Tab-separated table of C-alpha atoms in Angstrom:
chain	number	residue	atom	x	y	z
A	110	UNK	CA	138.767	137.599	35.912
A	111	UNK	CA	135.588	137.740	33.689
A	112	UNK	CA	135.067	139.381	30.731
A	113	UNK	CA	132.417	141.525	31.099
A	114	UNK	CA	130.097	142.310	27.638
A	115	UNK	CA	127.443	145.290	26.532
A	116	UNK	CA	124.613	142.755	25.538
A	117	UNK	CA	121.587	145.498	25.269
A	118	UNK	CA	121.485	149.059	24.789
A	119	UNK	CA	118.625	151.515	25.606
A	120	UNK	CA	118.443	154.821	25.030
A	121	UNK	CA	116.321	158.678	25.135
A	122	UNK	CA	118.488	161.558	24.621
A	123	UNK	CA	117.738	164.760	22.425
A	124	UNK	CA	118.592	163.232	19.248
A	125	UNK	CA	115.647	160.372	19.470
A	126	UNK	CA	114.210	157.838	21.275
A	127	UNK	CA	115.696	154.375	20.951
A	128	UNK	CA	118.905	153.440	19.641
A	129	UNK	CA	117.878	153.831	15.614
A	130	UNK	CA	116.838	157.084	15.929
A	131	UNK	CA	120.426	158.235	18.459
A	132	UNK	CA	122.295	156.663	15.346
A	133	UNK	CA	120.769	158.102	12.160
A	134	UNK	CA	121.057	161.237	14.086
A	135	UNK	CA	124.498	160.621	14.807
A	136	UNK	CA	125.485	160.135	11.009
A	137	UNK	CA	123.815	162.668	9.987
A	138	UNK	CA	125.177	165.229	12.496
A	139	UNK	CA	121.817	165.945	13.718
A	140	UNK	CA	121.674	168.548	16.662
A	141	UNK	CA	119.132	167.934	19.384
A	142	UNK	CA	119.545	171.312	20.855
A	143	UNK	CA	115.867	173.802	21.253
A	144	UNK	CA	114.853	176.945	22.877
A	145	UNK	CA	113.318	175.813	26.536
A	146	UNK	CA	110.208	177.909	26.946
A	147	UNK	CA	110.001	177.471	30.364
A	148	UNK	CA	113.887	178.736	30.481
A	149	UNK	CA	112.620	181.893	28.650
A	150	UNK	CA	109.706	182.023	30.692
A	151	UNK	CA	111.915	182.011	34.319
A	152	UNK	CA	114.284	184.877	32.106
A	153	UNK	CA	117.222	182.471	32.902
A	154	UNK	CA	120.259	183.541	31.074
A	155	UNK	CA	120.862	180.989	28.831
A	156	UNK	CA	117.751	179.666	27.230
A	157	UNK	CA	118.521	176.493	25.351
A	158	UNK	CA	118.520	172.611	26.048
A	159	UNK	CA	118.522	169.488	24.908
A	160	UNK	CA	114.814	167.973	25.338
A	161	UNK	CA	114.166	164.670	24.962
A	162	UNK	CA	110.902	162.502	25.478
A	163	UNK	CA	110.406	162.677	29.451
A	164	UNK	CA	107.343	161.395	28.836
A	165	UNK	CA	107.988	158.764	26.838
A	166	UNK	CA	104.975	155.734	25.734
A	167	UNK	CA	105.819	152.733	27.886
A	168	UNK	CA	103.261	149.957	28.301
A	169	UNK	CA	105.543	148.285	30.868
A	170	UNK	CA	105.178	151.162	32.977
A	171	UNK	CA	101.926	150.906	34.854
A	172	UNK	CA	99.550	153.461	36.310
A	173	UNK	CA	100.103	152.785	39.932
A	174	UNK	CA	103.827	152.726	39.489
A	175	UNK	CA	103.821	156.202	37.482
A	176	UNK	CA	102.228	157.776	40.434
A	177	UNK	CA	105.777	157.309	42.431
A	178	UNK	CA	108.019	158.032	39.207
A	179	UNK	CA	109.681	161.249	38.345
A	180	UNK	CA	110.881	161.970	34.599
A	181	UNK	CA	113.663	160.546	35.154
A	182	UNK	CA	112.691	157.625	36.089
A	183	UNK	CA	110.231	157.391	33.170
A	184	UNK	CA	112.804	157.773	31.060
A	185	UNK	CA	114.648	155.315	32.931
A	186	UNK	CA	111.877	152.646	32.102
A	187	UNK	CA	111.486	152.872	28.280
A	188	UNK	CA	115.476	152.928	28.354
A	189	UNK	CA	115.664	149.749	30.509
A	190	UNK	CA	113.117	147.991	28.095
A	191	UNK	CA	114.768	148.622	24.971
A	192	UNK	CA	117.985	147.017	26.870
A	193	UNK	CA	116.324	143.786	27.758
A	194	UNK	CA	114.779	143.743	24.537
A	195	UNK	CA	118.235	144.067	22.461
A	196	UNK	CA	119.581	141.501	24.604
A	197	UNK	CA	116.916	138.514	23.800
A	198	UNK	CA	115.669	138.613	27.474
A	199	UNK	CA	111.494	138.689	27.922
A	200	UNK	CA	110.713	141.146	30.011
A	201	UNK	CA	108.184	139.254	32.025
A	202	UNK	CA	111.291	136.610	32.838
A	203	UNK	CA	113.888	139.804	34.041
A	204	UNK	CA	113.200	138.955	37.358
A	205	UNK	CA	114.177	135.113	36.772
A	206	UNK	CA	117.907	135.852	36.338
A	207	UNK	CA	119.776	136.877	39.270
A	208	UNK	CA	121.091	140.433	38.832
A	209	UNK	CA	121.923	143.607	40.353
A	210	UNK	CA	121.183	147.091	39.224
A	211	UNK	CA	122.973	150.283	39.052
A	212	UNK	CA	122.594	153.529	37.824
A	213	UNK	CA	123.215	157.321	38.409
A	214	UNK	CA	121.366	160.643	39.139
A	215	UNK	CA	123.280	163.437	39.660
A	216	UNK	CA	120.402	165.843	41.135
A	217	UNK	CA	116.882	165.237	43.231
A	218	UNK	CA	114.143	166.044	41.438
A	219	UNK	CA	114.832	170.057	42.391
A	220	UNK	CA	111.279	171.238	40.592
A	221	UNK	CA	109.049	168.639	42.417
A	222	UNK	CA	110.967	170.127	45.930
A	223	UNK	CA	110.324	173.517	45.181
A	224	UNK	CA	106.624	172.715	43.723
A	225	UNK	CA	105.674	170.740	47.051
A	226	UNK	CA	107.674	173.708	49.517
A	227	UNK	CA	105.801	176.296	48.094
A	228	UNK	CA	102.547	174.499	47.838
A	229	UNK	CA	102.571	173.884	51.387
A	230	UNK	CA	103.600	177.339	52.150
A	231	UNK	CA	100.894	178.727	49.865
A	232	UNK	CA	97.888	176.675	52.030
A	233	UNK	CA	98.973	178.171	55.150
A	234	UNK	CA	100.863	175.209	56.403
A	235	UNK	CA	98.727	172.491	55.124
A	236	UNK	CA	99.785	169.152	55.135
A	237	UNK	CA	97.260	168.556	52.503
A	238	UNK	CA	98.751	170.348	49.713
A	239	UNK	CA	101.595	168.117	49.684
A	240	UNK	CA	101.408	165.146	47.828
A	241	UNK	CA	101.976	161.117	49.934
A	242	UNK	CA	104.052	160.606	46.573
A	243	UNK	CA	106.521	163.320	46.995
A	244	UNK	CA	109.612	161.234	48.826
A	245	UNK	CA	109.565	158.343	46.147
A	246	UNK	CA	109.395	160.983	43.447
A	247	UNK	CA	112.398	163.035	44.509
A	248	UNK	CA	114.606	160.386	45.845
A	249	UNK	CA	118.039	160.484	43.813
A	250	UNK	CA	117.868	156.432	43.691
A	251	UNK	CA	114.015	156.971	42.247
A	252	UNK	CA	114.609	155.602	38.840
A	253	UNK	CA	117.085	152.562	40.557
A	254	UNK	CA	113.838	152.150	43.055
A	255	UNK	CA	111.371	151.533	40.413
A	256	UNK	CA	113.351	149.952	38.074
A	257	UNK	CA	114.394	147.133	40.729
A	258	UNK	CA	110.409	147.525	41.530
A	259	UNK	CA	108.851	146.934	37.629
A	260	UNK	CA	111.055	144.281	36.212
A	261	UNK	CA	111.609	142.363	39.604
A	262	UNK	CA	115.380	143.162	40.112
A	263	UNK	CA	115.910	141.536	43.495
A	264	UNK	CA	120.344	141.322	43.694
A	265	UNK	CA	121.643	144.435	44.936
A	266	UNK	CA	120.596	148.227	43.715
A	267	UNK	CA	122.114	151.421	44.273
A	268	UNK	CA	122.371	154.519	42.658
A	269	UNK	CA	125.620	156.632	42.257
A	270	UNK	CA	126.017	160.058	42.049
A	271	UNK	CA	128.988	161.589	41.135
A	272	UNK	CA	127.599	164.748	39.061
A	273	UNK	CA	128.491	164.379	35.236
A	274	UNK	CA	131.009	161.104	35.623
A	275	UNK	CA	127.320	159.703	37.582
A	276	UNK	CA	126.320	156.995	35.207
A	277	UNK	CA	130.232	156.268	33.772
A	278	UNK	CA	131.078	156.069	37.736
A	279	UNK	CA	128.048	153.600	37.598
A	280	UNK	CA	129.223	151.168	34.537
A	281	UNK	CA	132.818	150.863	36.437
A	282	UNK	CA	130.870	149.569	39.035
A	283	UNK	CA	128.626	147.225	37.388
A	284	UNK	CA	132.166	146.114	35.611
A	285	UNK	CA	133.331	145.309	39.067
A	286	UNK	CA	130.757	143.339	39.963
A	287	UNK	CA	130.964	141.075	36.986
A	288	UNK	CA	134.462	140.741	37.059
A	289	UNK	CA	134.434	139.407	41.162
A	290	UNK	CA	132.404	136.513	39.851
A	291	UNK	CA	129.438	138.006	41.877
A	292	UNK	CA	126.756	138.488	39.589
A	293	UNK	CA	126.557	137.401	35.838
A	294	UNK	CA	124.205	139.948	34.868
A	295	UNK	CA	124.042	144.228	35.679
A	296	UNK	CA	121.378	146.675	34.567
A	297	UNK	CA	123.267	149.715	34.438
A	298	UNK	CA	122.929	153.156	33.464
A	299	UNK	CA	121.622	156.810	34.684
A	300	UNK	CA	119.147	159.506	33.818
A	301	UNK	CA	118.490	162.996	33.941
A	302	UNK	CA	115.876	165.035	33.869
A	303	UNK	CA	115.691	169.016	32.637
A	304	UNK	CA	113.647	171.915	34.327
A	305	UNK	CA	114.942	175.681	35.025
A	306	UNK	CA	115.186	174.934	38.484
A	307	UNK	CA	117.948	172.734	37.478
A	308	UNK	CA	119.340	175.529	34.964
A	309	UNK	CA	119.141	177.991	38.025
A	310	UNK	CA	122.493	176.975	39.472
A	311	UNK	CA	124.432	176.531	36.254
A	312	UNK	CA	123.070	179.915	35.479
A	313	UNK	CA	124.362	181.248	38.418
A	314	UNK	CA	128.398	180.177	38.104
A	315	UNK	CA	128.238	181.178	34.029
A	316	UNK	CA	128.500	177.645	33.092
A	317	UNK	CA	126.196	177.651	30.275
A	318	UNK	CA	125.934	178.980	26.873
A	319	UNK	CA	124.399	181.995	26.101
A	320	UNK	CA	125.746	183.515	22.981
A	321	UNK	CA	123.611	181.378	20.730
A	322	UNK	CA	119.878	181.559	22.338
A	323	UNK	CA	118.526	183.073	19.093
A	324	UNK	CA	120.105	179.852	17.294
A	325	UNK	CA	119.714	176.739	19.564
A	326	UNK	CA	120.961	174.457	17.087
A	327	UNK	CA	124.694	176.086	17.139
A	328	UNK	CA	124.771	176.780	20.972
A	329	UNK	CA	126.683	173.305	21.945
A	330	UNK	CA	130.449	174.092	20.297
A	331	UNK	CA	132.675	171.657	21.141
A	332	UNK	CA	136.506	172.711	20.532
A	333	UNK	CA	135.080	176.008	18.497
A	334	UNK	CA	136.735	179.041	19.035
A	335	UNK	CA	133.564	180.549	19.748
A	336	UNK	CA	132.028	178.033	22.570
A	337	UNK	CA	131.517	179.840	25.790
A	338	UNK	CA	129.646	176.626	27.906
A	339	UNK	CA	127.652	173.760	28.014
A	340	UNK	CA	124.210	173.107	27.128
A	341	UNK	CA	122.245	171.746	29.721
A	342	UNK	CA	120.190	168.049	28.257
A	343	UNK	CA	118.271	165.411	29.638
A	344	UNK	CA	118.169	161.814	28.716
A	345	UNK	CA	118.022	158.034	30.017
A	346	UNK	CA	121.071	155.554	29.267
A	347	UNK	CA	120.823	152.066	30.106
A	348	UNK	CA	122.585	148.917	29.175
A	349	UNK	CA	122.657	145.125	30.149
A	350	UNK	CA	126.269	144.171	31.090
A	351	UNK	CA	126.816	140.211	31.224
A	352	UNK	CA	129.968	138.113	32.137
A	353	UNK	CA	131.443	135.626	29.326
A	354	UNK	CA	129.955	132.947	31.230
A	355	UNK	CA	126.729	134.261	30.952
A	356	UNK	CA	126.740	135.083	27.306
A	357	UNK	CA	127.606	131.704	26.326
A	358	UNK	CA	124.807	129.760	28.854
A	359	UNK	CA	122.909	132.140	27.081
A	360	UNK	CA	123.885	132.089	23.884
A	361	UNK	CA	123.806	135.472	23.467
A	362	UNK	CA	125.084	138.118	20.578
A	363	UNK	CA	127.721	140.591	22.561
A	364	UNK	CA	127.825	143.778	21.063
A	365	UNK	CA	131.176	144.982	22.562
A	366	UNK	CA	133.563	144.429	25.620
A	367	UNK	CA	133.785	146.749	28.019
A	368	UNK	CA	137.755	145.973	28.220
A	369	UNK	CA	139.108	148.765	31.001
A	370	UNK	CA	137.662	150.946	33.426
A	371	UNK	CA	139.932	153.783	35.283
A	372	UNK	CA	138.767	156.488	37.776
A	373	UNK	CA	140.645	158.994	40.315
A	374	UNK	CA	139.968	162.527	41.213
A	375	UNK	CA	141.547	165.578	40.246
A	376	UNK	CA	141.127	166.748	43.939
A	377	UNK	CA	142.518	170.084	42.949
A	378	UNK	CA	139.881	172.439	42.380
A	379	UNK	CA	135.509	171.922	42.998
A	380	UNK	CA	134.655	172.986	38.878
A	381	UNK	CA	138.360	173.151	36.923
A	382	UNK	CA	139.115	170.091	35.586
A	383	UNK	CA	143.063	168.748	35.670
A	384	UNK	CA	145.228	167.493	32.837
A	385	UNK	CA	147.059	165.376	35.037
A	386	UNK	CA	144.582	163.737	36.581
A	387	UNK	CA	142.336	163.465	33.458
A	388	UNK	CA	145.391	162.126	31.208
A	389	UNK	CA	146.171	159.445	34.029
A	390	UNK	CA	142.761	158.379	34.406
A	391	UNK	CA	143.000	157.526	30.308
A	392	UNK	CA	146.269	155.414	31.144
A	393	UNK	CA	144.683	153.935	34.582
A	394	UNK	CA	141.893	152.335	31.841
A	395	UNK	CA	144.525	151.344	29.194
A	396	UNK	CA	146.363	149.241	31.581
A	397	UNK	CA	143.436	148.231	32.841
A	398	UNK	CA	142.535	147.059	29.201
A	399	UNK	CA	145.747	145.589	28.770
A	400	UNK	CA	146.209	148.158	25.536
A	401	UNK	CA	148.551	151.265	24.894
A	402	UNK	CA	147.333	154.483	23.620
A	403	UNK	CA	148.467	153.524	20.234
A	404	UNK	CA	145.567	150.620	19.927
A	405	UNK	CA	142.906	153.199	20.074
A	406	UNK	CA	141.448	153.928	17.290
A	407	UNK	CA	138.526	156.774	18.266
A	408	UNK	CA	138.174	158.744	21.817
A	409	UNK	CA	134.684	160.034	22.836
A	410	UNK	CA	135.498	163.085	25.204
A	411	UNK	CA	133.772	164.553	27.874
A	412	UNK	CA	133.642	167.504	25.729
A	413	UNK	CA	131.616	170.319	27.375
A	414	UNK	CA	132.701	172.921	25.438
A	415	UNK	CA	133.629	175.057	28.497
A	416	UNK	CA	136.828	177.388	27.546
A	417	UNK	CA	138.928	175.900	30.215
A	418	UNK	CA	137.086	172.373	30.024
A	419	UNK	CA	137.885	171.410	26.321
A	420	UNK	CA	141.550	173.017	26.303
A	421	UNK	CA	142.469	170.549	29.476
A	422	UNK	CA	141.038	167.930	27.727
A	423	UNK	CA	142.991	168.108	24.474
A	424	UNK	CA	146.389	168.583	26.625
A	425	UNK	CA	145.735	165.677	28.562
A	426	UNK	CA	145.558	163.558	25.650
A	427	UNK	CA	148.598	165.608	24.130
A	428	UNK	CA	150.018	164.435	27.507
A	429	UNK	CA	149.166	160.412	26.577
A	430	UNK	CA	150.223	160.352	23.012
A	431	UNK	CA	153.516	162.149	23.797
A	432	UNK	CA	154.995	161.791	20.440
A	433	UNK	CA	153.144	159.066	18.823
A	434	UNK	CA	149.871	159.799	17.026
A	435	UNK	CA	146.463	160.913	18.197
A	436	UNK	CA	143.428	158.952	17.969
A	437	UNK	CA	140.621	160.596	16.081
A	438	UNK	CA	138.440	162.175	18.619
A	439	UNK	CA	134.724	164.190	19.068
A	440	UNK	CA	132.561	165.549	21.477
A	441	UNK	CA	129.192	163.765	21.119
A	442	UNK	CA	127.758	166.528	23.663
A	443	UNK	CA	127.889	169.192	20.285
A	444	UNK	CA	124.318	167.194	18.913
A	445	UNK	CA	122.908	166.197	22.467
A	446	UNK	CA	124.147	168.508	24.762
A	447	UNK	CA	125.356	167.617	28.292
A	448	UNK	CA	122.863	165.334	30.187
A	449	UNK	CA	124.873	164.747	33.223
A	450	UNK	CA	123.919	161.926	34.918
A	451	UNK	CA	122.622	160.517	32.191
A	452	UNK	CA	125.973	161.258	30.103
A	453	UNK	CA	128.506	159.156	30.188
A	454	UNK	CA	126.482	155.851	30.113
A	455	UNK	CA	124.846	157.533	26.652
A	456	UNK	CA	128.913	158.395	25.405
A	457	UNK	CA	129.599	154.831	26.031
A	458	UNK	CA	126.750	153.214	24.090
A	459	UNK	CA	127.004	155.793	21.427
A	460	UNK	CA	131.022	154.690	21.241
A	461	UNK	CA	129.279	151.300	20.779
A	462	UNK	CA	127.377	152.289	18.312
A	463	UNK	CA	130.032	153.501	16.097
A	464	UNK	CA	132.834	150.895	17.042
A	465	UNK	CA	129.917	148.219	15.908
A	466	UNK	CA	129.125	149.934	13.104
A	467	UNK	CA	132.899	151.373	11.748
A	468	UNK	CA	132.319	155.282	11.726
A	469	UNK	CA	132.959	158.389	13.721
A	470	UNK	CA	130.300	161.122	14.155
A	471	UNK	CA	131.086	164.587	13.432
A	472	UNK	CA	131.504	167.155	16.324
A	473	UNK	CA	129.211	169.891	15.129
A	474	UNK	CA	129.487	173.664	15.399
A	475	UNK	CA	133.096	173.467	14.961
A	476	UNK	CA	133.693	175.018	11.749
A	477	UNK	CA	135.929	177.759	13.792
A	478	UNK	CA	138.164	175.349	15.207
A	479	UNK	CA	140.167	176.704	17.891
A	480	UNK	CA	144.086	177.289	16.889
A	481	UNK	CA	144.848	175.682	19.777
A	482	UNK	CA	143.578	172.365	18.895
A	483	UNK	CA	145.238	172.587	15.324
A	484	UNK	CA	147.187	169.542	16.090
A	485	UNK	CA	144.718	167.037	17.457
A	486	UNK	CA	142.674	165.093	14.747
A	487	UNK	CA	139.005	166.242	15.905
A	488	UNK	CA	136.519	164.689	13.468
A	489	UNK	CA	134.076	167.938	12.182
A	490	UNK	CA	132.545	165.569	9.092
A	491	UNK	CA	131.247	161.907	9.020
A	492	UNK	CA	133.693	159.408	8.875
A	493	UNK	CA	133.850	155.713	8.188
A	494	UNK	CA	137.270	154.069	9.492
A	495	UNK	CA	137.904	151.147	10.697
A	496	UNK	CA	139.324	150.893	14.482
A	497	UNK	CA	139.077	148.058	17.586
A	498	UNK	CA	139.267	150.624	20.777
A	499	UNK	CA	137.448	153.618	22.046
A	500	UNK	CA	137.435	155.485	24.877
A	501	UNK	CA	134.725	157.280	26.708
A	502	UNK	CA	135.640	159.734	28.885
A	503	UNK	CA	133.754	161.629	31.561
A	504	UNK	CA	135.131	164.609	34.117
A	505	UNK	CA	132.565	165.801	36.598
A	506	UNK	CA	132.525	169.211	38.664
A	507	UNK	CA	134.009	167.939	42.134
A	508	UNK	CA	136.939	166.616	40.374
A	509	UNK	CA	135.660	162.475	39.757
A	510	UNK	CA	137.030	161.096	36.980
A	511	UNK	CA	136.379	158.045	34.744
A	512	UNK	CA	137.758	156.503	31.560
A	513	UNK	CA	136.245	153.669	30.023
A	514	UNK	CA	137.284	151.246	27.293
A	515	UNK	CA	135.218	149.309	24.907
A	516	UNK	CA	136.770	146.795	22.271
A	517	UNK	CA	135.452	144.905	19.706
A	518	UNK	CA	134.301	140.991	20.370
């Protein structure tokens, strides 16, 4: 079976663009959380998100092609080129390597719908009004579309959408590929864009914060006391995954193994997450890693900062230690807030990040730690350690689950 290697990372989240401005911001506890105007403007209840770039400078991205690309799949672009450019490949020879791509929406394009609905409505039933563009641009696989479309992708392409485990879903995939000796090479990622149309709903079921509006920056709390839901983000994640067959041919620098991939569903209830099915997805990637709990130094959770979310979480892993000791953990969602499709391929490069570089971000807004979670070692400052195994871990409404391990080369 191959080893399968992260080679190039790409990212746009709320913290940055790129993968030097994600890490400073990372150190330095940085929160990418703002007051949406349009949120205000559409008197939603909860008012805050995590904005990136959606618009981001690409000179890959042409004008034709931009007339069929939503956001997300903007976003999707500058992420894919930072990717190919960490890895040493020329982005005018992607298309010479044979590869497939996969990545992850976990919504349409819900604003461009209603836009082009009520346009037409609006003229009287006019064709006109609605734009020849619209079915490219609200496609779920849009960004997968014009990704496979720009760099000259021609092995297979999909997109996956499995709401907030989307683009984690998507990496197990692309590891699966690799490892069947089918392709060498997988783009993989997801993206997600940020409008109230998409808050609407999450409005709706009480999912998101709203006791910090007046204070953006505190909103996303992480194992506080205090935190009473998620904060809604957007962002693009991509990485180039490559077998060990490919990185030598290549002679290329691997920045980490993606060593074990585990998913099942809780299948239990649509929104509440389980704690056994979330603590055996952890030991379905372990033993798919060929490690035990014990060999993990740092575990990125899914984090949401829901009441129910985060306490399931923590007894889940309570669950997998048993008696032995508990990795170090955070939720990366307290600076970036939760960018759901987009999310767990940006927890896993962000793991990367810090497993490369031998430190632990803090998980902000926590200075009222719940009692509850007195007894698991949550990192709330900077810290520099030294460890050889993280976990990412993503839980998604529906009840898919996904654990991922990454090990140093």
């Amino acid at each position: 079976m191959e080893k399968v290697f992260i080679t190039g990372r790409g990212l746009l989240t709320p913290l940055g663009n790129g993968l030097a401005a994600n890490e400073a911001a990372l150190r330095e506890g940085k929160s990418g959380i703002t007051v949406v105007p349009e949120f205000v403007e559409k008197h939603l209840t909860s008012v805050v998100g995590g904005v990136p770039d959606q618009d981001p400078e690409c000179e890959f991205l042409d004008r034709k092609t931009k007339r069929f690309s939503p956001p997300a799949a903007v976003m999707s672009v500058a992420a894919a080129v930072e990717a190919f450019t960490e890895a040493g490949i020329p982005l005018d020879k992607v298309s010479e390597y044979p590869m497939a791509l996969v990545g992850g929406q976990a919504s349409s394009n819900a604003l461009e719908i209603h836009s082009l609905a009520q346009a037409y409505l609006d003229r009287n039933f006019n064709l006109r009004a609605v734009s020849p563009f619209a079915v490219p641009r609200i496609m779920p696989s849009s960004s997968i579309s014009v990704l496979s479309l720009l760099f000259g992708i021609r092995g297979e392409s999909f997109d996956v959408s499995a709401a907030c485990s989307t683009s984690a879903l998507s990496v197990a995939q692309a590891v699966r590929l690799i490892r069947s000796g089918e392709y060498d090479m997988v783009l993989v990622g997801g993206a997600e864009q940020i409008d109230w149309t998409c808050a609407l709903g999450f409005c709706a079921c009480r999912a998101l914060a709203t006791a910090y509006n007046d204070t953006p920056e505190k909103a996303s709390r992480p194992f506080s006391a205090s935190r009473d839901g998620f904060v809604l983000a957007a962002g693009a994640a991509y990485m180039l995954l490559e077998s060990e067959r490919s990185v030598r041919a290549r002679g290329a620098k691997p920045i980490c193994e993606i060593s074990g991939i585990g998913g099942n569903s809780s299948a239990s209830d649509m929104v509440v997450p389980d704690a056994d099915a979330s603590s055996g997805v952890m030991a379905k990637a372990l033993a798919n890693a060929g490690l035990n709990i014990s060999d993990i130094g740092y575990i990125n959770t899914h984090g949401t900062a829901t009441p129910v979310g985060d306490k399931v979480e923590i007894e889940a892993i309570r669950r997998l230690v048993g008696s032995g000791k508990c990795p170090a953990i955070n939720s990366t969602k307290s600076q970036t807030g939760h960018m759901v499709g987009a999310t767990g391929a940006a927890e896993i490069i962000f793991s990367s990040i810090m497993l490369e570089k031998q430190f632990i971000s803090p998980s902000i807004n926590c200075e009222d730690l719940d009692p509850e979670f007195a007894d698991v070692d949550i990192v709330r400052e900077y810290r520099e350690c030294a460890f050889d195994h993280a976990i990412s871990n993503s839980f998604a409404f529906g009840g898919s689950n996904v654990s991922v391990v990454i090990s140093k080369c």
